[in-house]
Tab-separated table of C-alpha atoms in Angstrom:
chain	number	residue	atom	x	y	z
U	45	MET	CA	20.282	160.915	69.119
U	46	TYR	CA	23.338	160.324	71.320
U	47	LYS	CA	23.025	163.613	73.176
U	48	PRO	CA	20.444	162.458	75.771
U	49	ILE	CA	22.492	159.316	76.482
U	50	THR	CA	25.598	161.428	77.083
U	51	GLN	CA	23.674	163.707	79.417
U	52	ILE	CA	22.218	160.799	81.376
U	53	CYS	CA	25.682	159.302	81.817
U	54	TYR	CA	26.925	162.679	83.027
U	55	GLY	CA	24.068	162.886	85.507
U	56	LEU	CA	24.784	159.393	86.841
U	57	THR	CA	28.444	160.331	87.240
U	58	LEU	CA	27.443	163.196	89.532
U	59	PHE	CA	25.806	160.734	91.924
U	60	ALA	CA	29.143	158.920	92.268
U	61	LEU	CA	30.980	162.057	93.463
U	62	PRO	CA	31.577	162.563	97.196
U	63	MET	CA	28.698	164.408	98.868
U	64	THR	CA	30.730	167.598	99.384
U	65	LEU	CA	29.179	169.390	96.413
U	66	ALA	CA	26.099	171.541	96.928
U	67	ALA	CA	22.853	170.958	95.013
U	68	GLN	CA	24.101	168.944	92.015
U	69	THR	CA	22.486	169.942	88.706
U	70	PHE	CA	22.613	168.308	85.304
U	71	ASN	CA	20.556	168.240	82.125
U	72	VAL	CA	18.552	165.417	80.576
U	73	GLY	CA	17.422	166.675	77.167
U	74	ASP	CA	15.515	169.914	77.744
U	75	THR	CA	15.107	169.194	81.468
U	76	GLN	CA	17.381	170.543	84.180
U	77	VAL	CA	17.590	168.263	87.240
U	78	LYS	CA	18.726	169.463	90.661
U	79	PHE	CA	19.595	167.024	93.449
U	80	SER	CA	19.713	168.224	97.074
U	81	GLY	CA	18.784	167.206	100.606
U	82	PHE	CA	20.446	166.436	103.913
U	83	PHE	CA	21.832	163.688	106.130
U	84	LYS	CA	20.602	163.740	109.738
U	85	LEU	CA	21.398	161.654	112.793
U	86	ASP	CA	19.097	161.831	115.825
U	87	ALA	CA	19.897	160.355	119.228
U	88	MET	CA	17.493	160.726	122.139
U	89	VAL	CA	16.811	159.664	125.697
U	90	THR	CA	13.096	159.518	126.530
U	91	ASP	CA	11.396	159.012	129.896
U	92	THR	CA	7.651	158.608	130.426
U	93	GLU	CA	5.741	158.869	133.680
U	94	TYR	CA	3.741	155.733	132.841
U	95	GLY	CA	4.240	152.774	130.498
U	96	GLN	CA	6.523	153.133	127.494
U	97	LEU	CA	6.352	154.631	124.005
U	98	ASP	CA	5.874	152.566	120.869
U	99	PHE	CA	6.734	153.302	117.220
U	100	PRO	CA	6.628	155.944	115.837
U	101	ALA	CA	6.738	157.884	119.113
U	102	ARG	CA	10.184	156.475	119.876
U	103	ASP	CA	11.527	158.341	116.809
U	104	PHE	CA	9.644	161.650	117.032
U	105	TYR	CA	7.028	163.337	119.207
U	106	VAL	CA	3.501	161.908	118.759
U	107	PRO	CA	1.224	163.461	121.433
U	108	SER	CA	-1.561	160.865	121.224
U	109	LEU	CA	0.839	158.041	122.145
U	110	ILE	CA	1.985	159.394	125.528
U	111	PRO	CA	0.940	156.689	128.044
U	112	VAL	CA	-1.409	157.673	130.878
U	113	SER	CA	-1.247	154.347	132.745
U	114	GLY	CA	1.038	151.373	133.291
U	115	GLU	CA	4.357	150.876	135.037
U	116	SER	CA	7.155	153.194	133.921
U	117	GLU	CA	10.178	151.322	132.576
U	118	GLY	CA	12.618	154.201	132.987
U	119	PRO	CA	14.580	156.181	130.379
U	120	LYS	CA	15.063	154.665	126.900
U	121	TYR	CA	17.818	155.490	124.406
U	122	ASP	CA	17.105	155.540	120.652
U	123	THR	CA	19.094	156.671	117.649
U	124	HIS	CA	18.250	156.743	113.949
U	125	ALA	CA	19.033	158.448	110.648
U	126	ARG	CA	15.487	158.197	109.306
U	127	GLN	CA	14.981	161.926	108.774
U	128	THR	CA	17.706	161.886	106.105
U	129	ARG	CA	16.092	163.416	103.023
U	130	PHE	CA	16.668	163.397	99.265
U	131	ILE	CA	15.101	165.928	96.888
U	132	PHE	CA	14.938	166.054	93.085
U	133	ASN	CA	13.709	169.206	91.326
U	134	THR	CA	13.192	169.397	87.565
U	135	THR	CA	12.608	172.328	85.199
U	136	THR	CA	11.639	171.753	81.565
U	137	ALA	CA	11.295	174.329	78.792
U	138	LEU	CA	8.147	173.604	76.765
U	139	ASP	CA	7.564	174.219	73.071
U	140	ASN	CA	4.909	176.840	73.915
U	141	GLY	CA	7.538	179.060	75.541
U	142	LYS	CA	6.528	178.214	79.108
U	143	THR	CA	8.177	175.996	81.712
U	144	ILE	CA	6.967	173.084	83.789
U	145	GLY	CA	8.570	172.039	87.059
U	146	GLY	CA	8.588	168.858	89.121
U	147	HIS	CA	9.458	168.031	92.723
U	148	LEU	CA	10.162	164.567	94.193
U	149	GLU	CA	11.176	164.212	97.831
U	150	PHE	CA	11.479	161.244	100.150
U	151	ASP	CA	12.804	160.163	103.544
U	152	MET	CA	12.513	157.123	105.865
U	153	MET	CA	10.764	158.838	108.761
U	154	SER	CA	7.289	157.294	108.842
U	155	THR	CA	7.830	153.995	107.010
U	156	VAL	CA	7.970	150.523	108.539
U	157	GLY	CA	9.699	147.336	107.450
U	158	GLY	CA	13.110	147.716	109.057
U	159	ASP	CA	14.392	146.652	112.457
U	160	GLU	CA	17.241	147.603	114.773
U	161	ARG	CA	18.722	144.107	115.198
U	162	ILE	CA	21.124	143.989	112.247
U	163	THR	CA	20.635	146.304	109.268
U	164	ASN	CA	18.169	149.096	110.237
U	165	GLY	CA	17.020	148.864	106.604
U	166	TYR	CA	13.987	151.125	106.553
U	167	SER	CA	12.235	151.737	103.245
U	168	PRO	CA	12.069	155.237	101.757
U	169	GLY	CA	8.671	156.939	101.715
U	170	VAL	CA	7.368	159.641	99.396
U	171	ARG	CA	6.945	163.052	101.033
U	172	HIS	CA	6.253	165.207	97.979
U	173	ALA	CA	5.599	164.294	94.355
U	174	PHE	CA	4.095	167.138	92.324
U	175	PHE	CA	4.557	169.344	89.271
U	176	THR	CA	3.671	172.956	88.572
U	177	TYR	CA	2.568	174.751	85.424
U	178	ASP	CA	1.652	178.441	85.327
U	179	ARG	CA	-0.524	178.980	88.402
U	180	TRP	CA	-1.381	175.295	88.847
U	181	LEU	CA	0.024	172.556	91.067
U	182	PHE	CA	-0.797	168.871	90.554
U	183	GLY	CA	0.324	166.077	92.892
U	184	GLN	CA	1.156	165.399	96.525
U	185	THR	CA	2.504	168.102	98.824
U	186	TRP	CA	1.586	170.078	101.948
U	187	SER	CA	-2.119	170.750	102.281
U	188	THR	CA	-3.162	174.240	101.233
U	189	PHE	CA	-4.653	174.442	104.744
U	190	MET	CA	-1.131	174.341	106.248
U	191	ASP	CA	1.424	177.152	106.584
U	192	VAL	CA	4.969	175.792	106.495
U	193	ASN	CA	6.375	179.238	107.438
U	194	ALA	CA	4.951	178.827	110.956
U	195	LEU	CA	6.894	175.628	111.682
U	196	PRO	CA	9.689	176.241	114.201
U	197	GLU	CA	13.356	175.332	113.803
U	198	SER	CA	13.216	172.141	115.837
U	199	LEU	CA	15.308	168.982	116.114
U	200	ASP	CA	12.059	167.036	116.428
U	201	PHE	CA	10.373	165.998	113.180
U	202	ILE	CA	7.703	168.734	113.564
U	203	GLY	CA	8.351	170.761	116.708
U	204	ASN	CA	5.062	172.500	117.511
U	205	THR	CA	3.063	169.310	116.944
U	206	ASP	CA	0.204	169.854	119.421
U	207	GLY	CA	-0.946	173.128	117.912
U	208	THR	CA	-0.202	172.869	114.204
U	209	ILE	CA	-1.852	171.721	111.001
U	210	PHE	CA	0.330	169.002	109.476
U	211	VAL	CA	-0.857	167.093	106.390
U	212	ARG	CA	0.658	166.073	103.054
U	213	GLN	CA	-1.751	164.705	100.429
U	214	PRO	CA	-2.622	164.610	96.709
U	215	GLN	CA	-4.320	167.752	95.421
U	216	VAL	CA	-4.905	170.256	92.660
U	217	ARG	CA	-4.031	173.813	93.676
U	218	TYR	CA	-4.578	177.118	91.889
U	219	THR	CA	-2.655	180.242	92.915
U	220	ASN	CA	-3.636	183.758	91.871
U	221	GLY	CA	-1.639	186.500	93.554
U	222	ASN	CA	-2.118	186.212	97.306
U	223	PHE	CA	-4.954	183.696	96.977
U	224	GLN	CA	-4.758	179.906	96.772
U	225	PHE	CA	-7.495	177.336	96.257
U	226	GLY	CA	-7.025	173.608	96.820
U	227	ILE	CA	-9.046	170.531	95.870
U	228	GLU	CA	-7.594	167.823	98.094
U	229	ASN	CA	-7.861	164.131	98.894
U	230	PRO	CA	-10.679	163.337	101.365
U	231	GLN	CA	-10.525	160.796	104.153
U	232	THR	CA	-12.529	160.499	107.368
U	233	THR	CA	-11.341	159.236	110.755
U	234	LEU	CA	-14.019	158.160	113.240
U	235	THR	CA	-14.309	157.196	116.888
U	236	PRO	CA	-16.687	154.241	117.333
U	237	PHE	CA	-19.648	154.707	119.654
U	238	GLY	CA	-18.331	154.260	123.190
U	239	GLY	CA	-14.700	154.560	122.100
U	240	GLY	CA	-12.280	152.029	120.688
U	241	THR	CA	-10.027	151.519	117.668
U	242	ARG	CA	-10.065	154.342	115.120
U	243	ILE	CA	-12.128	153.755	111.959
U	244	VAL	CA	-10.601	155.181	108.765
U	245	THR	CA	-13.022	155.504	105.858
U	246	GLU	CA	-12.630	156.355	102.178
U	247	ASP	CA	-16.343	156.881	101.560
U	248	SER	CA	-16.450	160.614	100.771
U	249	SER	CA	-17.968	161.536	97.424
U	250	LEU	CA	-16.527	165.084	97.559
U	251	PRO	CA	-12.933	166.347	97.920
U	252	ASP	CA	-11.748	168.505	100.801
U	253	LEU	CA	-11.846	172.170	99.732
U	254	VAL	CA	-9.408	174.842	100.935
U	255	ALA	CA	-9.210	178.599	100.337
U	256	ARG	CA	-6.173	180.518	101.580
U	257	TYR	CA	-4.895	184.104	101.629
U	258	ASN	CA	-1.173	184.869	102.032
U	259	LEU	CA	0.439	188.194	102.849
U	260	LYS	CA	4.175	188.884	102.780
U	261	GLY	CA	6.207	191.976	103.604
U	262	ASP	CA	9.446	193.199	105.132
U	263	TRP	CA	7.887	192.444	108.520
U	264	GLY	CA	7.309	188.737	107.759
U	265	THR	CA	4.393	186.600	106.545
U	266	PHE	CA	0.736	186.090	107.439
U	267	SER	CA	-1.683	183.420	106.255
U	268	VAL	CA	-5.339	182.603	106.887
U	269	SER	CA	-7.133	179.607	105.419
U	270	GLY	CA	-10.527	177.949	105.522
U	271	LEU	CA	-11.377	174.264	105.114
U	272	ALA	CA	-14.685	172.655	104.103
U	273	ARG	CA	-15.115	168.874	104.213
U	274	GLN	CA	-17.627	166.086	103.839
U	275	LEU	CA	-17.246	163.428	106.526
U	276	SER	CA	-18.680	160.134	105.358
U	277	TYR	CA	-19.172	156.552	106.563
U	278	ASP	CA	-20.848	153.881	104.457
U	279	THR	CA	-21.353	150.543	106.197
U	280	GLY	CA	-23.305	148.986	103.347
U	281	VAL	CA	-26.414	149.158	105.515
U	282	SER	CA	-26.402	152.894	106.200
U	283	ASP	CA	-24.602	155.809	104.562
U	284	GLU	CA	-23.937	158.701	106.957
U	285	THR	CA	-22.435	162.098	106.110
U	286	GLU	CA	-21.612	165.249	108.071
U	287	THR	CA	-20.354	168.647	106.920
U	288	ALA	CA	-17.216	169.958	108.606
U	289	PHE	CA	-15.467	173.335	108.623
U	290	GLY	CA	-12.212	174.717	109.989
U	291	ILE	CA	-10.113	177.872	109.994
U	292	SER	CA	-6.400	178.409	110.554
U	293	ALA	CA	-4.322	181.573	110.925
U	294	SER	CA	-0.563	181.854	111.243
U	295	ALA	CA	2.243	184.384	111.106
U	296	LYS	CA	6.016	184.640	111.054
U	297	ILE	CA	7.125	188.005	112.404
U	298	LEU	CA	10.683	189.060	111.632
U	299	LEU	CA	12.548	190.770	114.475
U	300	SER	CA	15.947	192.428	114.737
U	301	ASN	CA	19.220	190.466	114.489
U	302	ASN	CA	17.592	187.618	112.497
U	303	ASN	CA	15.317	186.668	115.392
U	304	ASP	CA	11.675	185.855	114.698
U	305	LEU	CA	8.335	184.956	116.284
U	306	ARG	CA	6.079	182.261	114.785
U	307	LEU	CA	2.408	181.955	115.714
U	308	THR	CA	-0.411	179.642	114.668
U	309	ILE	CA	-3.972	178.951	115.792
U	310	SER	CA	-6.501	176.554	114.261
U	311	SER	CA	-9.992	175.437	115.181
U	312	GLY	CA	-13.009	173.756	113.662
U	313	ASP	CA	-15.560	170.975	113.680
U	314	GLY	CA	-14.292	167.814	112.009
U	315	ILE	CA	-10.663	168.862	111.370
U	316	GLY	CA	-9.089	166.159	113.539
U	317	ARG	CA	-7.170	164.533	110.674
U	318	TYR	CA	-5.432	167.847	109.944
U	319	LEU	CA	-4.498	168.881	113.492
U	320	ASN	CA	-1.985	167.451	115.994
U	321	LEU	CA	-1.269	164.308	113.939
U	322	ASN	CA	-4.910	163.208	114.167
U	323	THR	CA	-4.948	163.015	117.972
U	324	ALA	CA	-8.724	163.585	117.852
U	325	ASN	CA	-10.782	161.972	115.121
U	326	ASP	CA	-12.940	163.969	112.724
U	327	ALA	CA	-16.193	162.671	114.181
U	328	VAL	CA	-17.741	160.131	116.525
U	329	ILE	CA	-20.484	157.647	115.670
U	330	ALA	CA	-23.535	158.533	117.772
U	331	ASP	CA	-25.901	156.013	119.353
U	332	ASP	CA	-28.283	156.292	116.390
U	333	GLY	CA	-25.485	155.664	113.870
U	334	SER	CA	-25.180	159.282	112.712
U	335	LEU	CA	-21.901	161.211	112.685
U	336	GLU	CA	-21.192	164.025	115.131
U	337	ALA	CA	-18.195	166.191	114.252
U	338	ILE	CA	-15.627	166.669	117.019
U	339	THR	CA	-14.451	170.230	117.685
U	340	ALA	CA	-10.675	170.518	117.901
U	341	THR	CA	-8.462	173.540	118.615
U	342	GLY	CA	-4.705	173.993	118.576
U	343	ALA	CA	-2.284	176.881	119.037
U	344	ALA	CA	1.480	177.319	119.080
U	345	VAL	CA	4.119	179.984	119.581
U	346	ALA	CA	7.832	179.772	118.781
U	347	TYR	CA	10.594	182.319	119.346
U	348	ARG	CA	13.954	182.079	117.562
U	349	GLN	CA	16.948	183.742	119.232
U	350	VAL	CA	20.213	184.144	117.321
U	351	TRP	CA	23.024	184.547	119.870
U	352	ASN	CA	25.867	185.093	117.388
U	353	ALA	CA	27.159	183.828	114.036
U	354	HIS	CA	27.376	180.232	115.289
U	355	TRP	CA	24.861	179.802	118.122
U	356	ARG	CA	21.056	180.081	118.130
U	357	SER	CA	18.100	178.778	120.157
U	358	ASN	CA	14.391	178.162	119.694
U	359	PHE	CA	11.722	178.246	122.408
U	360	VAL	CA	8.471	176.485	121.471
U	361	TYR	CA	5.139	175.911	123.217
U	362	SER	CA	2.062	174.278	121.686
U	363	VAL	CA	-1.311	173.148	123.025
U	364	PHE	CA	-4.285	171.123	121.783
U	365	GLU	CA	-7.826	170.556	123.060
U	366	ALA	CA	-10.655	168.339	121.819
U	367	ASP	CA	-14.295	168.940	122.766
U	368	ASN	CA	-15.476	165.336	123.013
U	369	ASP	CA	-19.053	164.329	123.738
U	370	THR	CA	-18.181	161.584	126.224
U	371	ASP	CA	-21.699	160.133	125.972
U	372	TYR	CA	-20.570	158.995	122.517
U	373	THR	CA	-16.756	158.818	122.679
U	374	GLY	CA	-16.360	157.401	126.168
U	375	THR	CA	-13.751	158.740	128.577
U	376	GLY	CA	-10.666	157.021	127.155
U	377	VAL	CA	-10.119	159.557	124.366
U	378	THR	CA	-7.577	162.402	124.512
U	379	LYS	CA	-8.876	165.679	125.961
U	380	THR	CA	-5.738	167.838	125.881
U	381	THR	CA	-2.055	167.681	125.024
U	382	HIS	CA	0.647	170.304	125.382
U	383	SER	CA	4.409	170.477	125.080
U	384	GLY	CA	7.289	172.871	125.485
U	385	SER	CA	10.807	172.632	124.115
U	386	VAL	CA	14.050	174.570	124.033
U	387	ASN	CA	17.106	173.878	121.913
U	388	LEU	CA	20.648	175.097	121.464
U	389	LEU	CA	22.079	174.803	117.955
U	390	TYR	CA	25.686	175.257	116.869
U	391	GLN	CA	26.419	176.016	113.218
U	392	VAL	CA	29.815	174.382	112.735
U	393	ALA	CA	29.929	175.537	109.097
U	394	SER	CA	27.402	176.714	106.521
U	395	LYS	CA	26.282	173.133	105.755
U	396	PHE	CA	26.973	171.412	109.097
U	397	MET	CA	24.936	171.840	112.281
U	398	VAL	CA	24.828	170.072	115.654
U	399	GLY	CA	22.417	170.702	118.483
U	400	MET	CA	20.545	169.558	121.566
U	401	GLU	CA	16.851	169.893	122.432
U	402	LEU	CA	14.922	169.321	125.652
U	403	ARG	CA	11.177	168.631	125.458
U	404	TYR	CA	8.466	168.172	128.075
U	405	ALA	CA	4.984	167.004	127.050
U	406	ASN	CA	1.738	166.028	128.735
U	407	ARG	CA	-1.410	164.203	127.602
U	408	GLU	CA	-4.727	164.036	129.475
U	409	ILE	CA	-7.727	161.857	128.637
U	410	GLU	CA	-11.388	162.615	129.350
U	411	ALA	CA	-11.376	160.294	132.381
U	412	GLY	CA	-8.917	162.687	134.062
U	413	ALA	CA	-5.820	160.493	133.903
U	414	ASP	CA	-2.714	162.106	132.430
U	415	GLY	CA	0.900	161.241	131.689
U	416	ASP	CA	4.163	163.094	131.055
U	417	MET	CA	7.013	162.590	128.621
U	418	THR	CA	10.497	164.116	128.871
U	419	ARG	CA	13.012	163.833	126.016
U	420	LEU	CA	16.591	164.989	125.489
U	421	GLN	CA	17.612	164.878	121.834
U	422	PHE	CA	20.934	165.306	120.048
U	423	THR	CA	21.196	165.971	116.304
U	424	ALA	CA	23.952	166.215	113.717
U	425	LYS	CA	22.872	167.446	110.276
U	426	TYR	CA	24.699	167.904	106.957
U	427	ASP	CA	22.880	169.815	104.200
U	428	PHE	CA	23.938	169.425	100.591
């Protein structure tokens, strides 16, 4: 009976060691626990053509928050360690001869509650919390509609934000060979008739459904996925629904000398919550109270160039477009966004990297007004 206590004490002792050891592992009963992650400092100078950026766009690139009016206040300097990440993986041998695995991961990137006056004490937020058994996954992780392989190596939180699917949410996923099927958490975002503050509803009676096919070879990876959704809005007086569909395709093509090319394209009616950090909503409320799905399209390309054993660069361009019916949405909603970035990374040692990244971005609304953002970012990162 004392064995588990001894193992727990041993595990706690590992956390007290200096963070120079890689991926600490220890046992708790029949469960092996692995602790890993990274520390990351970001410092950036950001200039906007009009107005100024607000949280969270001061910490990472959020296309929908680029100002298109107002007096520019000049360059702003920000620094934070909020991307720092901690990961716990567990593996347990079961009495039926099989294993079950768990994954818990959190950072401070998108949480609120801290301030920069004295302590910068931001709360941790859950990124992933799931477990796997045989071909099944249960819990919160990347949407099955998203291909993580297509994300570029960027100092920004995402990198190819305008053109990529980016969602983490609770789900049940089944994998069989190259095929995956996901039953995922539904939520609808709406533009009020005439425009205005986003309406977020939890009125769907059906989950979001995803089917995906993955292909992997010596040449790289390819993925194509389809999404089917029920958009819903129940005001208590009327209950409106709309069916939505989307498709996404992506690839990571391996080139010589460890270089690679990453491509993604996505489009659909009512996929706004999944694309470009919800720059466009899923649907707009029409003049008769019904829902009209908004068509959204995004694409991105990223090229990774390895110069030598220590130096490498990434060149990224991404673009987004929403097909808004301005008779319903008004002209204040986002029509297009696009951005381009280039970075230079120096691998000091296997676990220590520093780098700089320059980004230019533009946002245009349906009225024709547009605004630019330019950002220079410095990063120091220690993986463990």
